[in-house]
C-alpha cells in the first residue's frame, strides 16, 4: 500500500502501466484483508485440557458468528507449546516474524503468558490472555488484556466465606508457582484478617504432582478445611488421591478457588466431590439463558461439558471480534488495545468487562457447592454472587 503514495508509482500510473500497478497494489491489499491470530496453548502434556477447551470454544464461536468481521477474514493459527515457556517464546517469535500475526492469544499457564509479554511489547501486537491467572501478567506489557481471571478474585471471596461459615483452621495446598502463590497470599490475607488460623502450608510441584505424601500431612494437621489450588486439569487426580488417603472420611473439607472442581473433570470425581464449596468465575450450571445455550452448543459439538477455560477462550475471541468492529478492521496493537478498554458484554459466566486502566477482566465471583443435578451428574451449583470484582491482587500490591 505504501507504494501507492510514492511519486514513482504515480508516474507509472500516469504512464498507464496499469497491470503493473494492480499487481503491486493487490498483493498487500490481499494480505490486509486477513487478520491472523496466533493461538498458543498447551495441546499436549499435563495442561492439555486447557488448550483443548480454548481451541474448541474458539472454533464454536467462529461457527456461530462467521469467520469474517469488519470486512476481514479471521485466520487462527494454532500452536502447541505444551505449557513450556521456552516453547511459547519461540512460537510467539515465529508467529510474529514469519506468519505476521496481528494478535497473539491463549497462554495456558502464567510462565507462558509472561514469556510472550516482551515480544508483544516489542512488536506492538495485542496479547489476549485466555487462561493464565496471576495478577501481575497484565502489568508486563501495555498490549496485554485478559479474559480469564485472577486467583485473588476467587481466593479472597472463598476466604471471607470460610470466616463467616465457622471455619477456624485451614491447611493450604497450592501449586508451587506464581498463581498458587497469588492464591495463597490473597487467601491468607483475608482469612487471617478475619481471625482464621493457617495451621499448615504445603506447596506441590506444578508438573505431575504426587499429592499422597502431602495429603498425609494434611490429615495429621487436622484442620477444619484444606484450601486447595491446583491448575485446571489436575483436580481429578487430586480428588482421587484425596479419597485413596481417606481424607473424604476425615471431616476435612476441601475449599478453594474453583479450579480444582473444573467442570471438565467434575463429573468423574465421584461422591467425594459432593458438598465441596469453592469460589469461581464460571460454572456449567450458571443459570442464564446465555450459558444454557453455550453449554448445549458446546456439548453438541464436542460431546463434553465446557469448563472455565473454554469460557476464557470463547470470551477472548469475542473480545477480538468486537475490538475489530470498533477499529473498523484495523488490527495494529495500539488500535486494538484502545478498543478493548472499557468493553463490557454478557459472557456465559455472567456480565464481564475490561478495566480501562489495567486492561484486566472485571467479573462476578460465585460461591458454589457440588451437588447432583436432576440428570444424576455432578454440578457446581452457584448460591451466592459477589461483584463485579476487579483484581484484588493489584490493589494490595500498590
Ligand atoms: C496459571 O498458570 O496462571 C493458571 C493455570 C491454570 C489455572 C489457573 C492459573 O486453573
CSV table of C-alpha atoms and ligand atoms in Angstrom, one decimal:
chain,number,residue,atom,x,y,z
A,1,UNK,CA,0.0,0.0,0.0
A,2,UNK,CA,2.8,2.4,0.8
A,3,UNK,CA,4.0,2.4,-2.8
A,4,UNK,CA,0.7,3.9,-4.0
A,5,UNK,CA,1.6,7.2,-2.4
A,6,UNK,CA,5.1,7.5,-4.0
A,7,UNK,CA,5.7,9.8,-6.9
A,8,UNK,CA,7.3,7.0,-8.8
A,9,UNK,CA,4.2,4.9,-8.7
A,10,UNK,CA,2.1,8.0,-9.6
A,11,UNK,CA,4.3,8.4,-12.6
A,12,UNK,CA,3.9,4.8,-13.5
A,13,UNK,CA,0.2,5.1,-13.2
A,14,UNK,CA,0.3,8.3,-15.3
A,15,UNK,CA,2.2,6.3,-17.9
A,16,UNK,CA,-0.6,3.9,-18.0
A,17,UNK,CA,1.2,0.9,-16.5
A,18,UNK,CA,-2.0,-0.4,-15.1
A,19,UNK,CA,-1.2,-4.0,-15.0
A,20,UNK,CA,2.0,-3.4,-13.0
A,21,UNK,CA,0.3,-1.1,-10.6
A,22,UNK,CA,-2.5,-3.5,-10.0
A,23,UNK,CA,0.0,-6.2,-9.2
A,24,UNK,CA,1.9,-4.0,-6.7
A,25,UNK,CA,-1.3,-2.8,-5.0
A,26,UNK,CA,-3.2,-6.1,-4.9
A,27,UNK,CA,-0.6,-8.1,-3.0
A,28,UNK,CA,-0.5,-6.1,0.2
A,29,UNK,CA,-4.3,-5.4,-0.1
A,30,UNK,CA,-4.9,-9.1,-0.1
A,31,UNK,CA,-2.7,-9.6,3.0
A,32,UNK,CA,-4.5,-6.8,4.8
A,33,UNK,CA,-7.9,-8.5,4.2
A,34,UNK,CA,-7.0,-11.2,6.7
A,35,UNK,CA,-6.5,-10.8,10.5
A,36,UNK,CA,-4.2,-13.5,11.8
A,37,UNK,CA,-4.5,-14.7,15.4
A,38,UNK,CA,-1.6,-16.8,16.7
A,39,UNK,CA,-3.2,-19.1,19.3
A,40,UNK,CA,-0.6,-20.6,21.6
A,41,UNK,CA,-1.9,-23.1,24.1
A,42,UNK,CA,-0.9,-26.5,25.6
A,43,UNK,CA,-2.4,-29.2,23.4
A,44,UNK,CA,-0.2,-31.9,24.9
A,45,UNK,CA,1.2,-32.6,28.4
A,46,UNK,CA,-0.3,-32.1,31.8
A,47,UNK,CA,-2.2,-28.9,30.8
A,48,UNK,CA,-3.6,-30.2,27.5
A,49,UNK,CA,-7.2,-29.9,28.7
A,50,UNK,CA,-6.8,-26.1,28.9
A,51,UNK,CA,-5.7,-25.9,25.2
A,52,UNK,CA,-8.4,-28.2,24.0
A,53,UNK,CA,-11.1,-26.3,25.8
A,54,UNK,CA,-9.9,-23.0,24.4
A,55,UNK,CA,-9.5,-24.3,20.9
A,56,UNK,CA,-12.9,-25.9,21.0
A,57,UNK,CA,-14.6,-22.8,22.3
A,58,UNK,CA,-12.9,-20.5,19.6
A,59,UNK,CA,-14.0,-22.9,16.8
A,60,UNK,CA,-17.5,-22.9,18.2
A,61,UNK,CA,-17.7,-19.1,18.4
A,62,UNK,CA,-16.4,-18.8,14.8
A,63,UNK,CA,-19.0,-21.3,13.6
A,64,UNK,CA,-21.7,-19.3,15.4
A,65,UNK,CA,-20.5,-15.9,14.3
A,66,UNK,CA,-18.8,-16.5,11.0
A,67,UNK,CA,-15.1,-16.0,10.2
A,68,UNK,CA,-15.3,-12.5,8.8
A,69,UNK,CA,-15.5,-9.4,10.9
A,70,UNK,CA,-15.3,-5.7,9.8
A,71,UNK,CA,-14.5,-6.9,6.3
A,72,UNK,CA,-11.6,-9.0,7.5
A,73,UNK,CA,-11.2,-12.7,7.3
A,74,UNK,CA,-10.2,-14.2,10.6
A,75,UNK,CA,-7.5,-16.8,10.5
A,76,UNK,CA,-6.4,-18.7,13.6
A,77,UNK,CA,-3.0,-20.4,13.6
A,78,UNK,CA,-2.9,-22.9,16.4
A,79,UNK,CA,0.4,-23.8,18.1
A,80,UNK,CA,1.0,-26.3,20.9
A,81,UNK,CA,3.6,-25.0,23.5
A,82,UNK,CA,2.9,-27.9,25.9
A,83,UNK,CA,2.8,-25.1,28.6
A,84,UNK,CA,6.6,-24.8,28.4
A,85,UNK,CA,7.6,-21.1,28.3
A,86,UNK,CA,10.7,-21.7,26.1
A,87,UNK,CA,8.4,-23.1,23.5
A,88,UNK,CA,5.9,-20.2,24.0
A,89,UNK,CA,8.7,-17.7,23.3
A,90,UNK,CA,9.9,-19.5,20.2
A,91,UNK,CA,6.5,-20.0,18.8
A,92,UNK,CA,5.4,-16.4,19.5
A,93,UNK,CA,8.5,-15.1,17.7
A,94,UNK,CA,7.9,-17.4,14.7
A,95,UNK,CA,4.2,-16.3,14.6
A,96,UNK,CA,5.1,-12.6,14.7
A,97,UNK,CA,8.0,-12.7,12.4
A,98,UNK,CA,7.2,-15.4,9.8
A,99,UNK,CA,3.4,-15.6,9.9
A,100,UNK,CA,3.0,-11.9,10.6
A,101,UNK,CA,0.1,-12.5,13.0
A,102,UNK,CA,-1.8,-9.4,14.2
A,103,UNK,CA,-2.8,-10.9,17.6
A,104,UNK,CA,-1.3,-13.4,19.9
A,105,UNK,CA,-3.7,-15.3,22.2
A,106,UNK,CA,-4.2,-18.3,24.5
A,107,UNK,CA,-1.4,-18.9,27.2
A,108,UNK,CA,-2.4,-21.9,29.3
A,109,UNK,CA,-0.1,-21.1,32.2
A,110,UNK,CA,1.4,-17.9,33.7
A,111,UNK,CA,5.0,-18.6,32.7
A,112,UNK,CA,3.8,-18.8,29.0
A,113,UNK,CA,1.9,-15.5,29.2
A,114,UNK,CA,4.9,-13.9,30.7
A,115,UNK,CA,7.3,-15.3,28.1
A,116,UNK,CA,5.2,-13.7,25.3
A,117,UNK,CA,4.8,-10.3,27.0
A,118,UNK,CA,8.1,-8.6,25.9
A,119,UNK,CA,7.5,-9.8,22.4
A,120,UNK,CA,4.0,-8.3,22.4
A,121,UNK,CA,5.6,-5.0,23.6
A,122,UNK,CA,8.4,-5.1,21.0
A,123,UNK,CA,6.2,-5.9,18.1
A,124,UNK,CA,3.2,-3.8,19.3
A,125,UNK,CA,0.9,-6.8,19.0
A,126,UNK,CA,-2.3,-7.4,21.1
A,127,UNK,CA,-1.8,-10.3,23.6
A,128,UNK,CA,-5.1,-11.8,24.8
A,129,UNK,CA,-4.6,-14.0,27.8
A,130,UNK,CA,-7.4,-16.5,27.8
A,131,UNK,CA,-6.3,-18.9,30.6
A,132,UNK,CA,-3.4,-17.8,32.9
A,133,UNK,CA,-4.4,-16.2,36.2
A,134,UNK,CA,-1.5,-14.5,38.0
A,135,UNK,CA,-2.3,-10.8,38.9
A,136,UNK,CA,1.0,-9.4,37.6
A,137,UNK,CA,0.6,-10.6,34.0
A,138,UNK,CA,-1.3,-7.6,32.6
A,139,UNK,CA,1.4,-5.3,34.0
A,140,UNK,CA,4.0,-6.9,31.9
A,141,UNK,CA,3.0,-5.3,28.6
A,142,UNK,CA,0.8,-2.4,27.7
A,143,UNK,CA,-0.6,-4.6,24.9
A,144,UNK,CA,-1.9,-7.4,27.2
A,145,UNK,CA,-5.5,-7.8,28.1
A,146,UNK,CA,-7.2,-10.8,29.8
A,147,UNK,CA,-10.4,-12.8,29.5
A,148,UNK,CA,-9.7,-15.5,32.1
A,149,UNK,CA,-9.5,-14.4,35.8
A,150,UNK,CA,-7.0,-13.8,38.6
A,151,UNK,CA,-6.5,-16.1,41.5
A,152,UNK,CA,-7.0,-13.3,44.1
A,153,UNK,CA,-10.5,-12.7,42.6
A,154,UNK,CA,-11.7,-16.1,43.7
A,155,UNK,CA,-9.4,-16.7,46.7
A,156,UNK,CA,-10.4,-13.6,48.6
A,157,UNK,CA,-14.1,-14.5,48.2
A,158,UNK,CA,-13.7,-18.1,49.5
A,159,UNK,CA,-11.6,-16.8,52.4
A,160,UNK,CA,-14.3,-14.4,53.5
A,161,UNK,CA,-16.9,-17.2,53.1
A,162,UNK,CA,-14.8,-19.5,55.3
A,163,UNK,CA,-14.5,-17.0,58.1
A,164,UNK,CA,-18.3,-16.4,58.0
A,165,UNK,CA,-19.1,-20.1,58.0
A,166,UNK,CA,-17.3,-21.2,61.1
A,167,UNK,CA,-14.1,-22.5,59.5
A,168,UNK,CA,-11.4,-21.6,62.0
A,169,UNK,CA,-8.3,-23.6,61.0
A,170,UNK,CA,-7.1,-24.2,57.5
A,171,UNK,CA,-4.2,-26.1,56.0
A,172,UNK,CA,-3.2,-24.9,52.5
A,173,UNK,CA,-2.1,-27.0,49.5
A,174,UNK,CA,-1.1,-24.9,46.5
A,175,UNK,CA,0.7,-25.5,43.3
A,176,UNK,CA,4.3,-24.1,43.7
A,177,UNK,CA,4.3,-21.4,41.0
A,178,UNK,CA,3.1,-17.9,40.5
A,179,UNK,CA,-0.7,-18.4,40.5
A,180,UNK,CA,-0.5,-20.7,43.5
A,181,UNK,CA,1.5,-18.1,45.4
A,182,UNK,CA,-1.1,-15.4,44.4
A,183,UNK,CA,-4.0,-17.7,45.6
A,184,UNK,CA,-2.2,-18.4,48.9
A,185,UNK,CA,-1.3,-14.8,49.6
A,186,UNK,CA,-4.7,-13.4,49.0
A,187,UNK,CA,-6.5,-16.3,50.8
A,188,UNK,CA,-4.2,-15.8,53.8
A,189,UNK,CA,-4.7,-12.0,53.9
A,190,UNK,CA,-8.5,-12.3,54.1
A,191,UNK,CA,-8.7,-15.5,56.2
A,192,UNK,CA,-6.2,-14.4,58.8
A,193,UNK,CA,-7.5,-10.8,58.6
A,194,UNK,CA,-10.9,-12.3,59.6
A,195,UNK,CA,-9.5,-14.2,62.5
A,196,UNK,CA,-8.8,-17.6,60.9
A,197,UNK,CA,-5.6,-19.6,61.5
A,198,UNK,CA,-3.4,-21.3,58.9
A,199,UNK,CA,-2.0,-24.5,60.6
A,200,UNK,CA,0.0,-25.9,57.7
A,201,UNK,CA,1.2,-24.6,54.3
A,202,UNK,CA,2.1,-27.1,51.6
A,203,UNK,CA,3.4,-26.4,48.1
A,204,UNK,CA,3.3,-29.1,45.5
A,205,UNK,CA,5.2,-29.1,42.2
A,206,UNK,CA,3.4,-28.0,39.1
A,207,UNK,CA,4.4,-30.9,36.9
A,208,UNK,CA,2.9,-34.3,37.6
A,209,UNK,CA,2.3,-33.8,41.3
A,210,UNK,CA,2.0,-36.8,43.6
A,211,UNK,CA,-0.3,-35.5,46.3
A,212,UNK,CA,-0.2,-38.5,48.5
A,213,UNK,CA,2.6,-37.6,50.9
A,214,UNK,CA,1.2,-34.1,51.3
A,215,UNK,CA,-2.3,-35.4,52.0
A,216,UNK,CA,-0.9,-37.5,54.9
A,217,UNK,CA,0.5,-34.3,56.4
A,218,UNK,CA,-2.9,-32.6,55.9
A,219,UNK,CA,-4.6,-35.5,57.7
A,220,UNK,CA,-2.2,-35.2,60.7
A,221,UNK,CA,-2.7,-31.4,60.9
A,222,UNK,CA,-6.5,-31.9,61.4
A,223,UNK,CA,-7.7,-28.5,60.1
A,224,UNK,CA,-11.3,-27.7,59.7
A,225,UNK,CA,-10.7,-27.3,56.0
A,226,UNK,CA,-8.0,-27.5,53.4
A,227,UNK,CA,-7.6,-24.7,50.9
A,228,UNK,CA,-6.5,-26.2,47.6
A,229,UNK,CA,-5.3,-24.5,44.4
A,230,UNK,CA,-4.2,-26.8,41.6
A,231,UNK,CA,-4.4,-25.6,37.9
A,232,UNK,CA,-7.1,-26.7,35.5
A,233,UNK,CA,-6.6,-30.4,34.5
A,234,UNK,CA,-5.3,-31.6,37.9
A,235,UNK,CA,-8.4,-31.6,40.1
A,236,UNK,CA,-9.4,-35.2,39.0
A,237,UNK,CA,-6.1,-36.6,40.1
A,238,UNK,CA,-6.1,-34.6,43.3
A,239,UNK,CA,-9.6,-35.9,44.3
A,240,UNK,CA,-8.6,-39.5,43.5
A,241,UNK,CA,-5.7,-39.3,45.9
A,242,UNK,CA,-7.8,-37.4,48.5
A,243,UNK,CA,-10.1,-40.4,48.5
A,244,UNK,CA,-7.3,-43.0,48.4
A,245,UNK,CA,-5.8,-41.4,51.6
A,246,UNK,CA,-9.1,-41.5,53.3
A,247,UNK,CA,-9.5,-37.7,53.6
A,248,UNK,CA,-13.1,-37.8,52.5
A,249,UNK,CA,-13.8,-39.7,55.7
A,250,UNK,CA,-11.6,-37.4,57.9
A,251,UNK,CA,-14.1,-34.5,58.1
A,252,UNK,CA,-11.5,-32.1,56.5
A,253,UNK,CA,-13.5,-30.1,53.9
A,254,UNK,CA,-12.0,-29.0,50.6
A,255,UNK,CA,-12.3,-25.3,49.8
A,256,UNK,CA,-10.6,-23.1,47.3
A,257,UNK,CA,-10.8,-21.3,44.0
A,258,UNK,CA,-12.9,-23.4,41.7
A,259,UNK,CA,-10.0,-24.6,39.5
A,260,UNK,CA,-9.9,-27.9,41.5
A,261,UNK,CA,-13.6,-28.5,40.7
A,262,UNK,CA,-13.3,-27.8,37.0
A,263,UNK,CA,-16.5,-28.7,35.2
A,264,UNK,CA,-14.3,-30.5,32.6
A,265,UNK,CA,-13.4,-33.2,35.2
A,266,UNK,CA,-16.1,-32.8,37.9
A,267,UNK,CA,-18.5,-35.5,36.8
A,268,UNK,CA,-15.8,-38.2,37.1
A,269,UNK,CA,-14.8,-37.3,40.6
A,270,UNK,CA,-17.4,-39.4,42.3
A,271,UNK,CA,-19.1,-39.0,45.6
A,272,UNK,CA,-16.2,-37.4,47.4
A,273,UNK,CA,-16.7,-34.2,45.4
A,274,UNK,CA,-20.3,-33.8,46.6
A,275,UNK,CA,-20.6,-30.9,49.0
A,276,UNK,CA,-17.3,-29.3,48.1
A,277,UNK,CA,-17.6,-25.5,48.2
A,278,UNK,CA,-15.4,-23.3,46.0
A,279,UNK,CA,-15.5,-19.7,44.7
A,280,UNK,CA,-15.1,-19.2,41.0
A,281,UNK,CA,-16.0,-17.3,37.9
A,282,UNK,CA,-17.7,-20.0,35.9
A,283,UNK,CA,-20.0,-23.0,36.4
A,284,UNK,CA,-21.5,-25.0,33.6
A,285,UNK,CA,-24.7,-24.8,35.8
A,286,UNK,CA,-24.8,-21.0,35.7
A,287,UNK,CA,-28.5,-20.4,35.3
A,288,UNK,CA,-28.5,-17.8,32.5
A,289,UNK,CA,-30.0,-18.4,29.0
A,290,UNK,CA,-26.7,-17.3,27.5
A,291,UNK,CA,-24.9,-20.1,29.4
A,292,UNK,CA,-27.6,-22.7,28.7
A,293,UNK,CA,-27.2,-22.0,25.0
A,294,UNK,CA,-23.4,-22.1,25.3
A,295,UNK,CA,-23.3,-25.4,27.2
A,296,UNK,CA,-25.8,-27.0,24.8
A,297,UNK,CA,-23.9,-25.9,21.7
A,298,UNK,CA,-20.5,-27.0,23.2
A,299,UNK,CA,-21.9,-30.3,24.3
A,300,UNK,CA,-23.4,-30.9,20.9
A,301,UNK,CA,-20.2,-30.1,19.1
A,302,UNK,CA,-17.7,-31.9,21.4
A,303,UNK,CA,-19.7,-34.4,23.5
A,304,UNK,CA,-18.4,-33.0,26.8
A,305,UNK,CA,-19.2,-30.1,29.1
A,306,UNK,CA,-17.3,-26.9,28.8
A,307,UNK,CA,-15.1,-25.8,31.8
A,308,UNK,CA,-13.9,-22.4,32.8
A,309,UNK,CA,-11.0,-22.5,30.3
A,310,UNK,CA,-13.5,-22.9,27.4
A,311,UNK,CA,-15.3,-19.7,28.6
A,312,UNK,CA,-12.0,-17.8,28.7
A,313,UNK,CA,-11.4,-18.8,25.0
A,314,UNK,CA,-15.0,-18.0,24.0
A,315,UNK,CA,-14.8,-14.6,25.6
A,316,UNK,CA,-11.3,-14.0,24.2
A,317,UNK,CA,-12.3,-14.5,20.6
A,318,UNK,CA,-15.5,-12.4,21.2
A,319,UNK,CA,-13.3,-9.6,22.5
A,320,UNK,CA,-11.1,-9.7,19.4
A,321,UNK,CA,-14.2,-9.7,17.1
A,322,UNK,CA,-15.7,-6.7,19.0
A,323,UNK,CA,-12.4,-4.8,19.0
A,324,UNK,CA,-12.1,-5.2,15.3
A,325,UNK,CA,-15.6,-3.9,14.8
A,326,UNK,CA,-14.7,-0.8,16.8
A,327,UNK,CA,-11.5,-0.2,14.9
A,328,UNK,CA,-13.2,-0.8,11.5
A,329,UNK,CA,-10.8,-3.7,10.9
A,330,UNK,CA,-7.6,-2.0,12.0
A,331,UNK,CA,-5.5,-4.7,13.7
A,332,UNK,CA,-2.4,-2.9,14.9
A,333,UNK,CA,-1.8,-3.3,18.7
A,334,UNK,CA,-2.3,0.3,19.6
A,335,UNK,CA,-5.8,0.4,17.9
A,336,UNK,CA,-6.9,-2.9,19.3
A,337,UNK,CA,-5.8,-2.3,22.9
A,338,UNK,CA,-7.5,1.1,22.9
A,339,UNK,CA,-10.7,-0.6,21.6
A,340,UNK,CA,-10.8,-3.3,24.4
A,341,UNK,CA,-10.5,-0.8,27.2
A,342,UNK,CA,-13.9,-0.5,29.0
A,343,UNK,CA,-15.6,-3.1,26.7
A,344,UNK,CA,-18.4,-4.8,28.5
A,345,UNK,CA,-20.6,-7.8,27.5
A,346,UNK,CA,-22.6,-10.8,28.7
A,347,UNK,CA,-20.4,-13.9,28.9
A,348,UNK,CA,-21.8,-17.4,29.6
A,349,UNK,CA,-20.3,-16.8,33.1
A,350,UNK,CA,-22.3,-13.6,33.6
A,351,UNK,CA,-21.6,-9.9,33.0
A,352,UNK,CA,-17.9,-9.1,32.4
A,353,UNK,CA,-15.9,-6.0,31.4
A,354,UNK,CA,-12.3,-4.9,30.7
A,355,UNK,CA,-11.0,-2.4,33.2
A,356,UNK,CA,-9.9,0.6,31.1
A,357,UNK,CA,-7.0,1.3,33.5
A,358,UNK,CA,-5.5,-2.2,34.0
A,359,UNK,CA,-6.8,-3.9,30.8
A,360,UNK,CA,-7.7,-6.8,33.2
A,361,UNK,CA,-11.1,-8.6,33.5
A,362,UNK,CA,-13.7,-7.4,35.9
A,363,UNK,CA,-16.3,-10.0,36.8
A,364,UNK,CA,-18.6,-11.7,39.4
A,365,UNK,CA,-17.3,-14.4,41.6
A,366,UNK,CA,-19.8,-17.1,42.6
A,367,UNK,CA,-19.8,-19.4,45.6
A,368,UNK,CA,-20.8,-22.9,44.5
A,369,UNK,CA,-21.4,-26.2,46.1
A,370,UNK,CA,-21.1,-29.5,44.2
A,371,UNK,CA,-24.4,-31.2,44.0
A,372,UNK,CA,-26.1,-33.9,41.9
A,373,UNK,CA,-28.4,-32.5,39.3
A,374,UNK,CA,-31.7,-34.0,38.1
A,375,UNK,CA,-29.7,-35.8,35.4
A,376,UNK,CA,-27.6,-37.6,38.1
A,377,UNK,CA,-24.5,-35.6,37.1
A,378,UNK,CA,-22.4,-33.5,39.4
A,379,UNK,CA,-22.5,-29.7,39.1
A,380,UNK,CA,-21.1,-26.7,40.8
A,381,UNK,CA,-24.4,-25.1,41.9
A,382,UNK,CA,-24.0,-21.3,42.5
A,383,UNK,CA,-25.6,-20.0,45.6
A,384,UNK,CA,-24.1,-16.6,46.3
A,385,UNK,CA,-22.7,-13.9,43.9
A,386,UNK,CA,-20.1,-11.2,44.7
A,387,UNK,CA,-19.1,-8.5,42.3
A,388,UNK,CA,-18.3,-7.1,39.9
A,389,UNK,CA,-14.8,-7.6,41.3
A,390,UNK,CA,-11.6,-6.0,39.9
A,391,UNK,CA,-8.4,-8.0,40.5
A,392,UNK,CA,-7.7,-7.5,44.3
A,393,UNK,CA,-4.1,-8.7,43.7
A,394,UNK,CA,-3.3,-5.3,42.1
A,395,UNK,CA,-5.0,-3.3,44.8
A,396,UNK,CA,-2.9,-5.0,47.5
A,397,UNK,CA,0.4,-4.6,45.7
A,398,UNK,CA,0.1,-0.9,45.3
B,1,LIG,C1,-1.8,-20.2,35.5
B,1,LIG,O1,-0.8,-20.8,35.2
B,1,LIG,O2,-1.9,-19.0,35.6
B,1,LIG,C2,-3.1,-21.0,35.8
B,1,LIG,C3,-3.3,-22.1,35.1
B,1,LIG,C4,-4.5,-22.9,35.3
B,1,LIG,C5,-5.4,-22.4,36.3
B,1,LIG,C6,-5.2,-21.2,37.0
B,1,LIG,C7,-4.0,-20.5,36.7
B,1,LIG,O3,-6.5,-23.1,36.6
